Amino acid sequence: MSSSSRPLMILVAGPYRSGTGDDPAKLQANVDAMNEVALTLFRAGHLPVTGEALALPLLETAGSERVGDALYDEIFHPVAERLLARCDAVLRIGGPSEGADRMVSVARELGKDVYTRPADLTQ
């Protein structure tokens, strides 16, 4: 467990679309990368969450036809922002990502802790 001595609810924020050209295999690889880090955090005693875990099923249910369509814009980042309001912290992973950087900015505005290394939460 981290030095905080209590389990944290942590939003894992990383690239989803960035650098993928919206290729489904690359999008999934980015989700997988966030899930791998989330598993590490879970095993360290935390409750990790990703916006993708909530937003992607909602997008499918809403009838989104492609990444970046109007439904995507309505749902994808707003879900993560609402989720972030309930989290204790954000862990920013991966490479360039406007959306993940936005989550970090929102977290800081809300006075949440921001981490950039999983090791800071698993020691």
mmCIF file of C-alpha atoms in Angstrom:
data_model
loop_
_atom_site.group_PDB
_atom_site.id
_atom_site.type_symbol
_atom_site.label_atom_id
_atom_site.label_comp_id
_atom_site.label_asym_id
_atom_site.label_seq_id
_atom_site.Cartn_x
_atom_site.Cartn_y
_atom_site.Cartn_z
ATOM 1 C CA MET A 1 0.000 0.000 0.000
ATOM 2 C CA SER A 2 1.119 3.554 -0.605
ATOM 3 C CA SER A 3 2.422 5.888 2.014
ATOM 4 C CA SER A 4 -1.098 7.322 2.347
ATOM 5 C CA SER A 5 -1.895 4.277 4.573
ATOM 6 C CA ARG A 6 -5.435 4.010 3.261
ATOM 7 C CA PRO A 7 -6.847 2.635 0.038
ATOM 8 C CA LEU A 8 -7.392 5.305 -2.593
ATOM 9 C CA MET A 9 -9.859 5.447 -5.450
ATOM 10 C CA ILE A 10 -7.575 6.327 -8.344
ATOM 11 C CA LEU A 11 -8.464 7.346 -11.884
ATOM 12 C CA VAL A 12 -5.915 5.833 -14.258
ATOM 13 C CA ALA A 13 -5.618 8.346 -17.095
ATOM 14 C CA GLY A 14 -3.644 7.574 -20.220
ATOM 15 C CA PRO A 15 -3.846 7.859 -23.970
ATOM 16 C CA TYR A 16 -6.898 6.366 -25.644
ATOM 17 C CA ARG A 17 -7.028 7.889 -29.142
ATOM 18 C CA SER A 18 -3.671 9.666 -29.323
ATOM 19 C CA GLY A 19 -1.432 8.254 -31.991
ATOM 20 C CA THR A 20 -3.862 5.493 -32.963
ATOM 21 C CA GLY A 21 -5.511 6.909 -36.070
ATOM 22 C CA ASP A 22 -8.601 5.432 -34.364
ATOM 23 C CA ASP A 23 -7.394 1.925 -35.288
ATOM 24 C CA PRO A 24 -9.445 -0.453 -33.117
ATOM 25 C CA ALA A 25 -6.449 -2.653 -32.272
ATOM 26 C CA LYS A 26 -4.400 0.365 -31.147
ATOM 27 C CA LEU A 27 -7.319 1.755 -29.141
ATOM 28 C CA GLN A 28 -7.649 -1.603 -27.405
ATOM 29 C CA ALA A 29 -3.901 -1.695 -26.723
ATOM 30 C CA ASN A 30 -4.237 1.645 -24.919
ATOM 31 C CA VAL A 31 -7.166 0.336 -22.847
ATOM 32 C CA ASP A 32 -5.139 -2.777 -22.049
ATOM 33 C CA ALA A 33 -2.204 -0.639 -20.876
ATOM 34 C CA MET A 34 -4.467 1.286 -18.493
ATOM 35 C CA ASN A 35 -6.024 -1.951 -17.241
ATOM 36 C CA GLU A 36 -2.592 -3.479 -16.551
ATOM 37 C CA VAL A 37 -1.666 -0.506 -14.371
ATOM 38 C CA ALA A 38 -5.096 -0.643 -12.730
ATOM 39 C CA LEU A 39 -4.520 -4.278 -11.820
ATOM 40 C CA THR A 40 -1.204 -3.367 -10.192
ATOM 41 C CA LEU A 41 -2.940 -0.668 -8.156
ATOM 42 C CA PHE A 42 -5.722 -3.054 -7.178
ATOM 43 C CA ARG A 43 -3.198 -5.605 -5.970
ATOM 44 C CA ALA A 44 -1.583 -2.843 -3.900
ATOM 45 C CA GLY A 45 -4.898 -2.338 -2.090
ATOM 46 C CA HIS A 46 -6.422 0.560 -4.030
ATOM 47 C CA LEU A 47 -9.599 0.886 -6.095
ATOM 48 C CA PRO A 48 -8.441 1.835 -9.592
ATOM 49 C CA VAL A 49 -10.914 3.023 -12.215
ATOM 50 C CA THR A 50 -10.741 4.124 -15.830
ATOM 51 C CA GLY A 51 -13.123 6.375 -17.672
ATOM 52 C CA GLU A 52 -13.015 3.918 -20.561
ATOM 53 C CA ALA A 53 -14.483 1.149 -18.400
ATOM 54 C CA LEU A 54 -17.609 3.241 -17.918
ATOM 55 C CA ALA A 55 -17.735 5.294 -21.109
ATOM 56 C CA LEU A 56 -17.213 2.573 -23.728
ATOM 57 C CA PRO A 57 -20.274 0.489 -22.718
ATOM 58 C CA LEU A 58 -22.365 3.668 -22.540
ATOM 59 C CA LEU A 59 -21.227 4.647 -26.019
ATOM 60 C CA GLU A 60 -22.198 1.250 -27.368
ATOM 61 C CA THR A 61 -25.606 1.449 -25.682
ATOM 62 C CA ALA A 62 -26.168 4.990 -26.975
ATOM 63 C CA GLY A 63 -25.488 3.812 -30.531
ATOM 64 C CA SER A 64 -22.171 5.512 -31.176
ATOM 65 C CA GLU A 65 -20.982 4.494 -34.623
ATOM 66 C CA ARG A 66 -17.348 5.573 -34.410
ATOM 67 C CA VAL A 67 -14.775 7.121 -32.139
ATOM 68 C CA GLY A 68 -15.128 10.885 -32.350
ATOM 69 C CA ASP A 69 -18.782 11.031 -33.383
ATOM 70 C CA ALA A 70 -21.305 13.300 -31.627
ATOM 71 C CA LEU A 71 -22.172 10.642 -29.036
ATOM 72 C CA TYR A 72 -18.479 10.153 -28.275
ATOM 73 C CA ASP A 73 -18.126 13.887 -27.647
ATOM 74 C CA GLU A 74 -21.235 13.856 -25.439
ATOM 75 C CA ILE A 75 -20.159 10.904 -23.293
ATOM 76 C CA PHE A 76 -16.478 9.961 -23.363
ATOM 77 C CA HIS A 77 -14.627 12.737 -21.487
ATOM 78 C CA PRO A 78 -17.634 13.871 -19.428
ATOM 79 C CA VAL A 79 -17.833 10.370 -17.898
ATOM 80 C CA ALA A 80 -14.184 10.570 -16.864
ATOM 81 C CA GLU A 81 -14.663 14.043 -15.409
ATOM 82 C CA ARG A 82 -17.682 12.947 -13.354
ATOM 83 C CA LEU A 83 -15.779 9.895 -12.200
ATOM 84 C CA LEU A 84 -12.781 12.018 -11.291
ATOM 85 C CA ALA A 85 -14.939 14.122 -8.976
ATOM 86 C CA ARG A 86 -15.403 10.965 -6.857
ATOM 87 C CA CYS A 87 -11.775 9.838 -6.944
ATOM 88 C CA ASP A 88 -9.035 10.628 -4.453
ATOM 89 C CA ALA A 89 -6.296 10.879 -7.057
ATOM 90 C CA VAL A 90 -5.235 10.518 -10.677
ATOM 91 C CA LEU A 91 -2.407 8.415 -12.015
ATOM 92 C CA ARG A 92 -1.274 9.778 -15.393
ATOM 93 C CA ILE A 93 0.381 7.104 -17.532
ATOM 94 C CA GLY A 94 1.600 6.717 -21.084
ATOM 95 C CA GLY A 95 2.496 9.168 -23.780
ATOM 96 C CA PRO A 96 0.904 12.297 -25.167
ATOM 97 C CA SER A 97 -2.824 12.586 -24.590
ATOM 98 C CA GLU A 98 -4.962 15.694 -24.564
ATOM 99 C CA GLY A 99 -7.715 13.858 -22.669
ATOM 100 C CA ALA A 100 -5.413 12.435 -19.989
ATOM 101 C CA ASP A 101 -3.763 15.823 -19.565
ATOM 102 C CA ARG A 102 -7.245 17.309 -19.173
ATOM 103 C CA MET A 103 -7.961 14.848 -16.350
ATOM 104 C CA VAL A 104 -4.744 15.942 -14.613
ATOM 105 C CA SER A 105 -5.752 19.597 -14.933
ATOM 106 C CA VAL A 106 -9.232 18.922 -13.582
ATOM 107 C CA ALA A 107 -7.760 16.877 -10.724
ATOM 108 C CA ARG A 108 -5.479 19.738 -9.753
ATOM 109 C CA GLU A 109 -8.405 22.197 -9.906
ATOM 110 C CA LEU A 110 -10.330 19.891 -7.562
ATOM 111 C CA GLY A 111 -7.377 19.602 -5.179
ATOM 112 C CA LYS A 112 -6.814 15.912 -5.935
ATOM 113 C CA ASP A 113 -3.429 14.229 -5.764
ATOM 114 C CA VAL A 114 -1.744 13.604 -9.111
ATOM 115 C CA TYR A 115 0.759 10.788 -9.577
ATOM 116 C CA THR A 116 2.904 9.966 -12.592
ATOM 117 C CA ARG A 117 4.469 6.707 -11.445
ATOM 118 C CA PRO A 118 2.584 3.576 -10.346
ATOM 119 C CA ALA A 119 5.450 2.869 -7.935
ATOM 120 C CA ASP A 120 4.440 5.920 -5.907
ATOM 121 C CA LEU A 121 1.166 4.139 -5.121
ATOM 122 C CA THR A 122 2.330 0.556 -4.724
ATOM 123 C CA GLN A 123 5.138 0.800 -2.193
#
